PDB file of C-alpha atoms in Angstrom:
ATOM      1  CA  MET M   1      -4.214   6.036  -2.214  1.00 88.00           C
ATOM      2  CA  GLY M   2      -5.394   7.151  -5.751  1.00 90.00           C
ATOM      3  CA  SER M   3      -3.506  10.287  -5.959  1.00 91.00           C
ATOM      4  CA  ALA M   4      -0.809   8.388  -4.661  1.00 93.00           C
ATOM      5  CA  LEU M   5      -1.304   6.125  -7.462  1.00 94.00           C
ATOM      6  CA  LEU M   6      -2.020   8.973 -10.299  1.00 94.00           C
ATOM      7  CA  LYS M   7       1.218  10.277  -8.605  1.00 95.00           C
ATOM      8  CA  GLY M   8       3.474   7.885  -8.696  1.00 94.00           C
ATOM      9  CA  LEU M   9       2.785   7.114 -12.108  1.00 95.00           C
ATOM     10  CA  SER M  10       2.206  10.405 -13.778  1.00 94.00           C
ATOM     11  CA  LYS M  11       6.300  10.433 -13.061  1.00 91.00           C
ATOM     12  CA  ALA M  12       6.707   6.665 -14.768  1.00 87.00           C
ATOM     13  CA  GLY M  13       5.554   9.551 -18.247  1.00 82.00           C
ATOM     14  CA  SER M  14       4.253   6.246 -20.718  1.00 84.00           C
ATOM     15  CA  HIS M  15       0.681   6.318 -19.792  1.00 91.00           C
ATOM     16  CA  THR M  16      -2.339   8.709 -19.913  1.00 93.00           C
ATOM     17  CA  LEU M  17      -3.937   9.500 -16.830  1.00 95.00           C
ATOM     18  CA  THR M  18      -7.864   9.915 -16.865  1.00 94.00           C
ATOM     19  CA  ALA M  19      -8.987  11.638 -12.686  1.00 95.00           C
ATOM     20  CA  CYS M  20     -11.994  10.719 -12.365  1.00 93.00           C
ATOM     21  CA  ASP M  21     -13.972  12.058  -9.466  1.00 92.00           C
ATOM     22  CA  LEU M  22     -17.074  14.286  -8.079  1.00 91.00           C
ATOM     23  CA  ASP M  23     -15.695  16.461  -5.037  1.00 92.00           C
ATOM     24  CA  PRO M  24     -13.843  19.317  -7.364  1.00 93.00           C
ATOM     25  CA  ASP M  25     -11.437  19.991  -5.303  1.00 93.00           C
ATOM     26  CA  ALA M  26      -9.667  16.347  -5.327  1.00 92.00           C
ATOM     27  CA  LEU M  27      -9.672  16.481  -8.389  1.00 92.00           C
ATOM     28  CA  GLU M  28      -7.603  20.191  -8.945  1.00 93.00           C
ATOM     29  CA  SER M  29      -5.466  18.909  -6.121  1.00 93.00           C
ATOM     30  CA  VAL M  30      -4.249  15.327  -8.480  1.00 93.00           C
ATOM     31  CA  ALA M  31      -4.985  17.462 -12.245  1.00 93.00           C
ATOM     32  CA  GLU M  32      -0.758  18.644 -12.839  1.00 94.00           C
ATOM     33  CA  TYR M  33      -0.616  14.542 -13.098  1.00 94.00           C
ATOM     34  CA  SER M  34      -3.356  14.354 -14.553  1.00 93.00           C
ATOM     35  CA  SER M  35      -3.845  13.764 -18.839  1.00 93.00           C
ATOM     36  CA  THR M  36      -7.976  14.348 -18.066  1.00 93.00           C
ATOM     37  CA  THR M  37      -9.795  15.103 -15.187  1.00 94.00           C
ATOM     38  CA  THR M  38     -13.603  14.493 -14.925  1.00 94.00           C
ATOM     39  CA  SER M  39     -16.289  14.189 -12.944  1.00 93.00           C
ATOM     40  CA  ASP M  40     -18.159  12.299 -15.370  1.00 93.00           C
ATOM     41  CA  PRO M  41     -17.809   7.704 -14.557  1.00 91.00           C
ATOM     42  CA  ALA M  42     -18.558   6.913 -18.044  1.00 91.00           C
ATOM     43  CA  VAL M  43     -15.534   8.817 -19.426  1.00 92.00           C
ATOM     44  CA  ALA M  44     -12.764   7.395 -17.523  1.00 90.00           C
ATOM     45  CA  ALA M  45     -14.261   3.839 -17.566  1.00 92.00           C
ATOM     46  CA  GLU M  46     -13.603   4.142 -21.464  1.00 93.00           C
ATOM     47  CA  ALA M  47     -10.188   3.596 -20.152  1.00 94.00           C
ATOM     48  CA  ASP M  48      -8.047  -0.252 -21.259  1.00 95.00           C
ATOM     49  CA  VAL M  49      -7.256   0.105 -17.303  1.00 96.00           C
ATOM     50  CA  VAL M  50     -10.186   1.303 -14.423  1.00 96.00           C
ATOM     51  CA  ILE M  51      -8.803   1.291 -11.260  1.00 96.00           C
ATOM     52  CA  VAL M  52     -10.952   2.533  -8.391  1.00 95.00           C
ATOM     53  CA  ALA M  53      -9.956   3.740  -4.977  1.00 93.00           C
ATOM     54  CA  VAL M  54     -12.695   4.173  -3.268  1.00 91.00           C
ATOM     55  CA  LYS M  55     -14.114   2.756   0.704  1.00 89.00           C
ATOM     56  CA  PRO M  56     -15.489  -0.270   1.033  1.00 89.00           C
ATOM     57  CA  ASP M  57     -17.935   0.614   1.463  1.00 88.00           C
ATOM     58  CA  ILE M  58     -18.921   2.374  -1.325  1.00 91.00           C
ATOM     59  CA  VAL M  59     -17.300   0.590  -3.681  1.00 92.00           C
ATOM     60  CA  MET M  60     -19.807  -1.561  -4.705  1.00 91.00           C
ATOM     61  CA  HIS M  61     -22.209   1.303  -5.723  1.00 91.00           C
ATOM     62  CA  VAL M  62     -19.621   3.329  -8.212  1.00 93.00           C
ATOM     63  CA  VAL M  63     -18.170  -1.110  -9.700  1.00 94.00           C
ATOM     64  CA  ASP M  64     -22.138  -0.764 -10.379  1.00 93.00           C
ATOM     65  CA  ASP M  65     -22.234   2.964 -11.872  1.00 91.00           C
ATOM     66  CA  ILE M  66     -19.513   2.256 -14.628  1.00 93.00           C
ATOM     67  CA  ASP M  67     -20.629   0.083 -17.934  1.00 94.00           C
ATOM     68  CA  LEU M  68     -16.873  -2.492 -18.776  1.00 96.00           C
ATOM     69  CA  SER M  69     -16.921  -4.811 -21.522  1.00 96.00           C
ATOM     70  CA  ALA M  70     -14.592  -7.547 -21.263  1.00 96.00           C
ATOM     71  CA  ASP M  71     -11.732  -6.333 -22.421  1.00 95.00           C
ATOM     72  CA  GLN M  72     -10.583  -4.582 -19.986  1.00 96.00           C
ATOM     73  CA  THR M  73      -8.969  -4.338 -16.310  1.00 97.00           C
ATOM     74  CA  LEU M  74     -11.103  -3.273 -13.317  1.00 97.00           C
ATOM     75  CA  VAL M  75      -9.024  -2.879 -10.689  1.00 97.00           C
ATOM     76  CA  THR M  76      -9.668  -2.547  -6.560  1.00 95.00           C
ATOM     77  CA  LEU M  77      -7.941  -1.541  -4.020  1.00 93.00           C
ATOM     78  CA  ALA M  78     -11.028  -1.810  -1.459  1.00 88.00           C
ATOM     79  CA  ALA M  79      -9.805  -2.610   1.492  1.00 87.00           C
ATOM     80  CA  GLY M  80     -11.551  -6.757   2.502  1.00 87.00           C
ATOM     81  CA  VAL M  81     -13.818  -6.631  -1.154  1.00 91.00           C
ATOM     82  CA  SER M  82     -12.673  -9.411  -2.918  1.00 91.00           C
ATOM     83  CA  THR M  83     -12.781 -10.449  -6.269  1.00 94.00           C
ATOM     84  CA  ASP M  84     -15.714 -12.700  -6.284  1.00 92.00           C
ATOM     85  CA  VAL M  85     -18.068 -10.260  -4.705  1.00 92.00           C
ATOM     86  CA  ILE M  86     -17.322  -7.850  -7.599  1.00 94.00           C
ATOM     87  CA  GLU M  87     -17.180 -10.067 -10.433  1.00 95.00           C
ATOM     88  CA  PRO M  88     -20.952 -10.562 -10.779  1.00 95.00           C
ATOM     89  CA  HIS M  89     -21.237  -6.455 -11.568  1.00 95.00           C
ATOM     90  CA  THR M  90     -18.763  -6.539 -14.593  1.00 96.00           C
ATOM     91  CA  ASP M  91     -18.022  -7.841 -17.237  1.00 96.00           C
ATOM     92  CA  ALA M  92     -14.440  -6.744 -16.973  1.00 97.00           C
ATOM     93  CA  THR M  93     -11.351  -8.765 -15.453  1.00 97.00           C
ATOM     94  CA  VAL M  94     -11.819  -8.271 -12.153  1.00 97.00           C
ATOM     95  CA  VAL M  95      -7.953  -7.422 -10.560  1.00 97.00           C
ATOM     96  CA  ARG M  96      -7.197  -6.714  -6.223  1.00 97.00           C
ATOM     97  CA  ILE M  97      -5.014  -5.191  -5.423  1.00 96.00           C
ATOM     98  CA  MET M  98      -3.303  -3.696  -1.909  1.00 95.00           C
ATOM     99  CA  PRO M  99      -0.653  -0.585  -2.389  1.00 95.00           C
ATOM    100  CA  ASN M 100       0.837   1.660  -0.085  1.00 95.00           C
ATOM    101  CA  LEU M 101       1.054   5.483  -0.076  1.00 93.00           C
ATOM    102  CA  ALA M 102       4.779   5.119  -0.960  1.00 95.00           C
ATOM    103  CA  ALA M 103       3.103   4.286  -4.936  1.00 95.00           C
ATOM    104  CA  GLU M 104       3.726   8.672  -4.370  1.00 94.00           C
ATOM    105  CA  THR M 105       7.907   8.520  -4.887  1.00 93.00           C
ATOM    106  CA  GLY M 106       7.857   4.906  -6.437  1.00 93.00           C
ATOM    107  CA  ASN M 107       8.517   3.117  -3.333  1.00 94.00           C
ATOM    108  CA  MET M 108       4.974   1.428  -3.039  1.00 96.00           C
ATOM    109  CA  ALA M 109       4.850  -2.161  -1.715  1.00 96.00           C
ATOM    110  CA  ALA M 110       1.821  -4.063  -3.401  1.00 97.00           C
ATOM    111  CA  ALA M 111       0.328  -7.366  -3.362  1.00 97.00           C
ATOM    112  CA  VAL M 112      -1.677  -8.344  -6.004  1.00 97.00           C
ATOM    113  CA  THR M 113      -3.711 -11.024  -6.332  1.00 96.00           C
ATOM    114  CA  GLN M 114      -2.571 -14.045  -8.716  1.00 96.00           C
ATOM    115  CA  HIS M 115      -5.526 -15.475  -9.943  1.00 96.00           C
ATOM    116  CA  SER M 116      -6.675 -12.177 -12.152  1.00 95.00           C
ATOM    117  CA  VAL M 117      -3.004 -10.095 -13.204  1.00 97.00           C
ATOM    118  CA  THR M 118      -3.050  -8.843 -16.587  1.00 96.00           C
ATOM    119  CA  ASP M 119       0.287  -7.863 -17.916  1.00 96.00           C
ATOM    120  CA  ASP M 120      -1.047  -4.620 -17.964  1.00 95.00           C
ATOM    121  CA  VAL M 121      -1.810  -4.221 -14.684  1.00 96.00           C
ATOM    122  CA  ARG M 122       2.058  -5.913 -13.324  1.00 97.00           C
ATOM    123  CA  GLU M 123       3.610  -3.234 -15.828  1.00 95.00           C
ATOM    124  CA  LEU M 124       1.722  -0.150 -13.780  1.00 95.00           C
ATOM    125  CA  LEU M 125       2.802  -1.793 -10.613  1.00 96.00           C
ATOM    126  CA  ASP M 126       6.174  -2.378 -11.604  1.00 96.00           C
ATOM    127  CA  ASP M 127       6.170   1.704 -12.373  1.00 96.00           C
ATOM    128  CA  VAL M 128       5.368   2.116  -8.811  1.00 96.00           C
ATOM    129  CA  GLY M 129       7.395  -0.565  -7.154  1.00 95.00           C
ATOM    130  CA  GLU M 130       7.986  -3.894  -5.875  1.00 95.00           C
ATOM    131  CA  PHE M 131       5.018  -5.610  -6.097  1.00 97.00           C
ATOM    132  CA  VAL M 132       4.134 -10.114  -5.154  1.00 97.00           C
ATOM    133  CA  GLU M 133       1.509 -11.987  -6.575  1.00 98.00           C
ATOM    134  CA  ILE M 134      -0.754 -14.181  -3.764  1.00 97.00           C
ATOM    135  CA  ASP M 135      -3.228 -16.204  -2.721  1.00 96.00           C
ATOM    136  CA  GLU M 136      -6.348 -13.698  -2.305  1.00 94.00           C
ATOM    137  CA  GLN M 137      -6.872 -15.197   1.052  1.00 94.00           C
ATOM    138  CA  GLN M 138      -3.584 -13.818   1.728  1.00 95.00           C
ATOM    139  CA  MET M 139      -4.876 -11.031   0.301  1.00 94.00           C
ATOM    140  CA  ASP M 140      -6.205  -9.251   4.577  1.00 94.00           C
ATOM    141  CA  ILE M 141      -2.722 -10.541   5.723  1.00 95.00           C
ATOM    142  CA  ALA M 142      -0.957  -8.131   3.231  1.00 95.00           C
ATOM    143  CA  THR M 143      -3.225  -5.159   3.561  1.00 93.00           C
ATOM    144  CA  ALA M 144      -2.163  -5.902   7.373  1.00 95.00           C
ATOM    145  CA  VAL M 145       1.461  -5.689   6.309  1.00 96.00           C
ATOM    146  CA  ASN M 146       2.136  -2.943   3.129  1.00 95.00           C
ATOM    147  CA  GLY M 147      -1.325  -0.995   3.718  1.00 93.00           C
ATOM    148  CA  SER M 148      -1.330  -0.047   7.854  1.00 95.00           C
ATOM    149  CA  GLY M 149       2.245  -0.673   7.294  1.00 96.00           C
ATOM    150  CA  PRO M 150       3.263   2.107   6.598  1.00 96.00           C
ATOM    151  CA  ALA M 151       1.092   4.314   9.850  1.00 97.00           C
ATOM    152  CA  PHE M 152       3.161   1.490  11.996  1.00 97.00           C
ATOM    153  CA  VAL M 153       6.404   2.663  10.079  1.00 97.00           C
ATOM    154  CA  PHE M 154       5.915   6.524  11.024  1.00 97.00           C
ATOM    155  CA  TYR M 155       5.457   5.834  13.827  1.00 98.00           C
ATOM    156  CA  LEU M 156       8.286   3.717  15.216  1.00 97.00           C
ATOM    157  CA  LEU M 157       9.884   6.398  12.940  1.00 98.00           C
ATOM    158  CA  ASN M 158       8.796   9.473  14.850  1.00 98.00           C
ATOM    159  CA  ALA M 159       9.522   7.593  18.899  1.00 97.00           C
ATOM    160  CA  MET M 160      13.004   7.494  16.658  1.00 98.00           C
ATOM    161  CA  LYS M 161      13.277  10.656  15.926  1.00 98.00           C
ATOM    162  CA  GLN M 162      12.103  12.101  19.259  1.00 98.00           C
ATOM    163  CA  ALA M 163      14.889  10.315  21.226  1.00 98.00           C
ATOM    164  CA  GLY M 164      17.726  12.059  18.965  1.00 98.00           C
ATOM    165  CA  VAL M 165      15.003  15.678  19.432  1.00 98.00           C
ATOM    166  CA  GLU M 166      16.059  14.472  23.803  1.00 97.00           C
ATOM    167  CA  GLY M 167      19.229  13.935  23.114  1.00 97.00           C
ATOM    168  CA  GLY M 168      20.436  17.288  20.654  1.00 97.00           C
ATOM    169  CA  LEU M 169      19.273  17.298  17.608  1.00 98.00           C
ATOM    170  CA  ASP M 170      16.586  20.110  16.118  1.00 97.00           C
ATOM    171  CA  ASP M 171      13.550  18.465  15.185  1.00 97.00           C
ATOM    172  CA  ASP M 172      14.785  18.349  10.995  1.00 98.00           C
ATOM    173  CA  GLU M 173      17.576  17.138  12.502  1.00 98.00           C
ATOM    174  CA  ALA M 174      16.457  14.218  13.267  1.00 98.00           C
ATOM    175  CA  LYS M 175      14.152  13.848  10.938  1.00 98.00           C
ATOM    176  CA  THR M 176      16.115  13.390   8.647  1.00 98.00           C
ATOM    177  CA  LEU M 177      17.946  10.732  10.313  1.00 98.00           C
ATOM    178  CA  ALA M 178      15.713   8.190  11.471  1.00 98.00           C
ATOM    179  CA  ALA M 179      13.728   8.427   7.922  1.00 98.00           C
ATOM    180  CA  GLN M 180      17.050   7.599   5.790  1.00 98.00           C
ATOM    181  CA  THR M 181      18.094   5.334   8.606  1.00 98.00           C
ATOM    182  CA  PHE M 182      15.155   3.646   7.741  1.00 97.00           C
ATOM    183  CA  LYS M 183      14.958   3.901   4.551  1.00 96.00           C
ATOM    184  CA  GLY M 184      18.635   2.588   4.322  1.00 97.00           C
ATOM    185  CA  ALA M 185      17.728  -0.703   6.263  1.00 97.00           C
ATOM    186  CA  ALA M 186      15.252  -1.205   4.623  1.00 96.00           C
ATOM    187  CA  GLU M 187      16.650  -1.034   1.376  1.00 95.00           C
ATOM    188  CA  THR M 188      19.952  -3.183   3.374  1.00 97.00           C
ATOM    189  CA  VAL M 189      17.064  -5.860   3.850  1.00 96.00           C
ATOM    190  CA  LEU M 190      16.342  -6.167   0.239  1.00 94.00           C
ATOM    191  CA  GLN M 191      19.124  -6.429  -1.687  1.00 95.00           C
ATOM    192  CA  SER M 192      21.440  -8.525   0.445  1.00 96.00           C
ATOM    193  CA  ASP M 193      21.017 -12.170   0.957  1.00 96.00           C
ATOM    194  CA  GLN M 194      21.245 -12.449   5.137  1.00 97.00           C
ATOM    195  CA  SER M 195      18.611 -12.822   7.187  1.00 97.00           C
ATOM    196  CA  ILE M 196      17.178  -9.998   9.179  1.00 97.00           C
ATOM    197  CA  ASP M 197      18.558 -11.447  12.089  1.00 96.00           C
ATOM    198  CA  ASP M 198      22.019 -12.543  10.596  1.00 97.00           C
ATOM    199  CA  LEU M 199      21.766  -7.884   9.460  1.00 97.00           C
ATOM    200  CA  ILE M 200      20.854  -7.041  13.012  1.00 97.00           C
ATOM    201  CA  ASP M 201      23.475  -9.068  14.620  1.00 96.00           C
ATOM    202  CA  ALA M 202      26.303  -7.443  11.596  1.00 96.00           C
ATOM    203  CA  VAL M 203      25.501  -3.587  13.454  1.00 96.00           C
ATOM    204  CA  CYS M 204      25.996  -4.851  17.028  1.00 96.00           C
ATOM    205  CA  SER M 205      29.614  -5.338  17.735  1.00 93.00           C
ATOM    206  CA  PRO M 206      30.432  -6.087  20.935  1.00 92.00           C
ATOM    207  CA  ASN M 207      30.446  -4.433  24.144  1.00 92.00           C
ATOM    208  CA  GLY M 208      29.093  -1.573  21.522  1.00 95.00           C
ATOM    209  CA  THR M 209      26.526   1.384  21.591  1.00 96.00           C
ATOM    210  CA  THR M 210      23.535  -0.439  19.287  1.00 96.00           C
ATOM    211  CA  ILE M 211      23.954  -3.967  21.185  1.00 96.00           C
ATOM    212  CA  GLU M 212      23.320  -2.071  24.237  1.00 96.00           C
ATOM    213  CA  GLY M 213      19.865  -0.802  22.916  1.00 96.00           C
ATOM    214  CA  MET M 214      19.183  -3.785  21.353  1.00 96.00           C
ATOM    215  CA  GLU M 215      19.344  -5.193  24.675  1.00 96.00           C
ATOM    216  CA  VAL M 216      16.676  -3.153  25.032  1.00 97.00           C
ATOM    217  CA  LEU M 217      14.268  -3.829  22.198  1.00 96.00           C
ATOM    218  CA  TRP M 218      15.546  -7.598  23.129  1.00 96.00           C
ATOM    219  CA  ASP M 219      14.455  -7.184  26.951  1.00 97.00           C
ATOM    220  CA  SER M 220      10.827  -5.158  25.845  1.00 97.00           C
ATOM    221  CA  ASN M 221       7.439  -6.650  24.236  1.00 96.00           C
ATOM    222  CA  ALA M 222       8.541  -4.237  20.550  1.00 95.00           C
ATOM    223  CA  ASP M 223       8.235  -6.633  18.824  1.00 95.00           C
ATOM    224  CA  GLU M 224       5.351  -8.056  19.977  1.00 97.00           C
ATOM    225  CA  ALA M 225       3.406  -5.083  20.030  1.00 97.00           C
ATOM    226  CA  VAL M 226       4.232  -4.540  15.997  1.00 97.00           C
ATOM    227  CA  VAL M 227       3.090  -7.531  16.131  1.00 97.00           C
ATOM    228  CA  ASP M 228      -0.030  -6.926  17.222  1.00 98.00           C
ATOM    229  CA  ALA M 229      -0.903  -3.814  16.035  1.00 97.00           C
ATOM    230  CA  VAL M 230      -0.840  -6.311  12.426  1.00 97.00           C
ATOM    231  CA  SER M 231      -3.116  -8.273  13.697  1.00 97.00           C
ATOM    232  CA  ALA M 232      -5.649  -6.519  14.595  1.00 97.00           C
ATOM    233  CA  ALA M 233      -5.531  -4.424  11.120  1.00 95.00           C
ATOM    234  CA  GLU M 234      -5.512  -7.889  10.110  1.00 95.00           C
ATOM    235  CA  ARG M 235      -8.916  -8.989  11.832  1.00 94.00           C
ATOM    236  CA  ARG M 236     -10.406  -5.548  10.495  1.00 93.00           C
ATOM    237  CA  SER M 237     -10.025  -6.102   6.574  1.00 90.00           C
ATOM    238  CA  LYS M 238     -11.562  -9.639   7.645  1.00 90.00           C
ATOM    239  CA  GLU M 239     -14.752  -7.791   9.294  1.00 89.00           C
ATOM    240  CA  LEU M 240     -14.935  -6.142   6.045  1.00 85.00           C
ATOM    241  CA  ALA M 241     -14.811  -8.250   3.553  1.00 82.00           C
ATOM    242  CA  MET M 242     -17.607 -10.281   6.099  1.00 82.00           C
ATOM    243  CA  GLU M 243     -19.519  -6.787   5.479  1.00 80.00           C
ATOM    244  CA  SER M 244     -19.196  -7.128   2.298  1.00 70.00           C
ATOM    245  CA  GLU M 245     -20.342 -10.172   1.165  1.00 68.00           C
ATOM    246  CA  ASP M 246     -23.646  -9.754   3.788  1.00 64.00           C
ATOM    247  CA  GLU M 247     -24.683  -6.628   1.327  1.00 59.00           C
TER     248      GLU M 247
END
């Protein structure tokens, strides 16, 4: 996730970006997108906005290793680790975000803690996609919807692609049609004033092909399976939160 953010921000062209990692291979993979690369956390900690993009079980170790002042901002991406857990360990303003991998292409969906978000963080998020400001108590469900959500969409997209292949399209043709269909449908939802149900109705001509397929979906448990997947991801985010509070 850290590299996706870095790549997306580099395309904006208005940021000085320092990448920090102890793994030289990881640094090499993002060197072309960074103004500076370093294995020294103290160097990265000189930035106005410091983004800690590590797994939840080590985020506190990283925060404890960097010395930030009150005029800096510390942004964390760790699922389940709340701002009030981190705040006693730093003088910086702590902002928690949950972005997703589409930051790399400038199409990110992100959630950010409304009580602590700063204009600097808003500017960064604006450069890589769309974001919503939410109460931190809603961060677990946001983590499930937009953080884990791309994997669920990839799964559904792949199913549509496979249907195309089974119908006679070659793999690349089916992938392009399925991916662009998801992309176009998502953009339509974002730009339209109509509800999603109304948009479905708009595609479904009476006795046509779409409503024939929709009847299959309406009669299935497909929507319940998606809800269950999101609920499972939300539940795991809450478990991670409890684990971080116990440490």
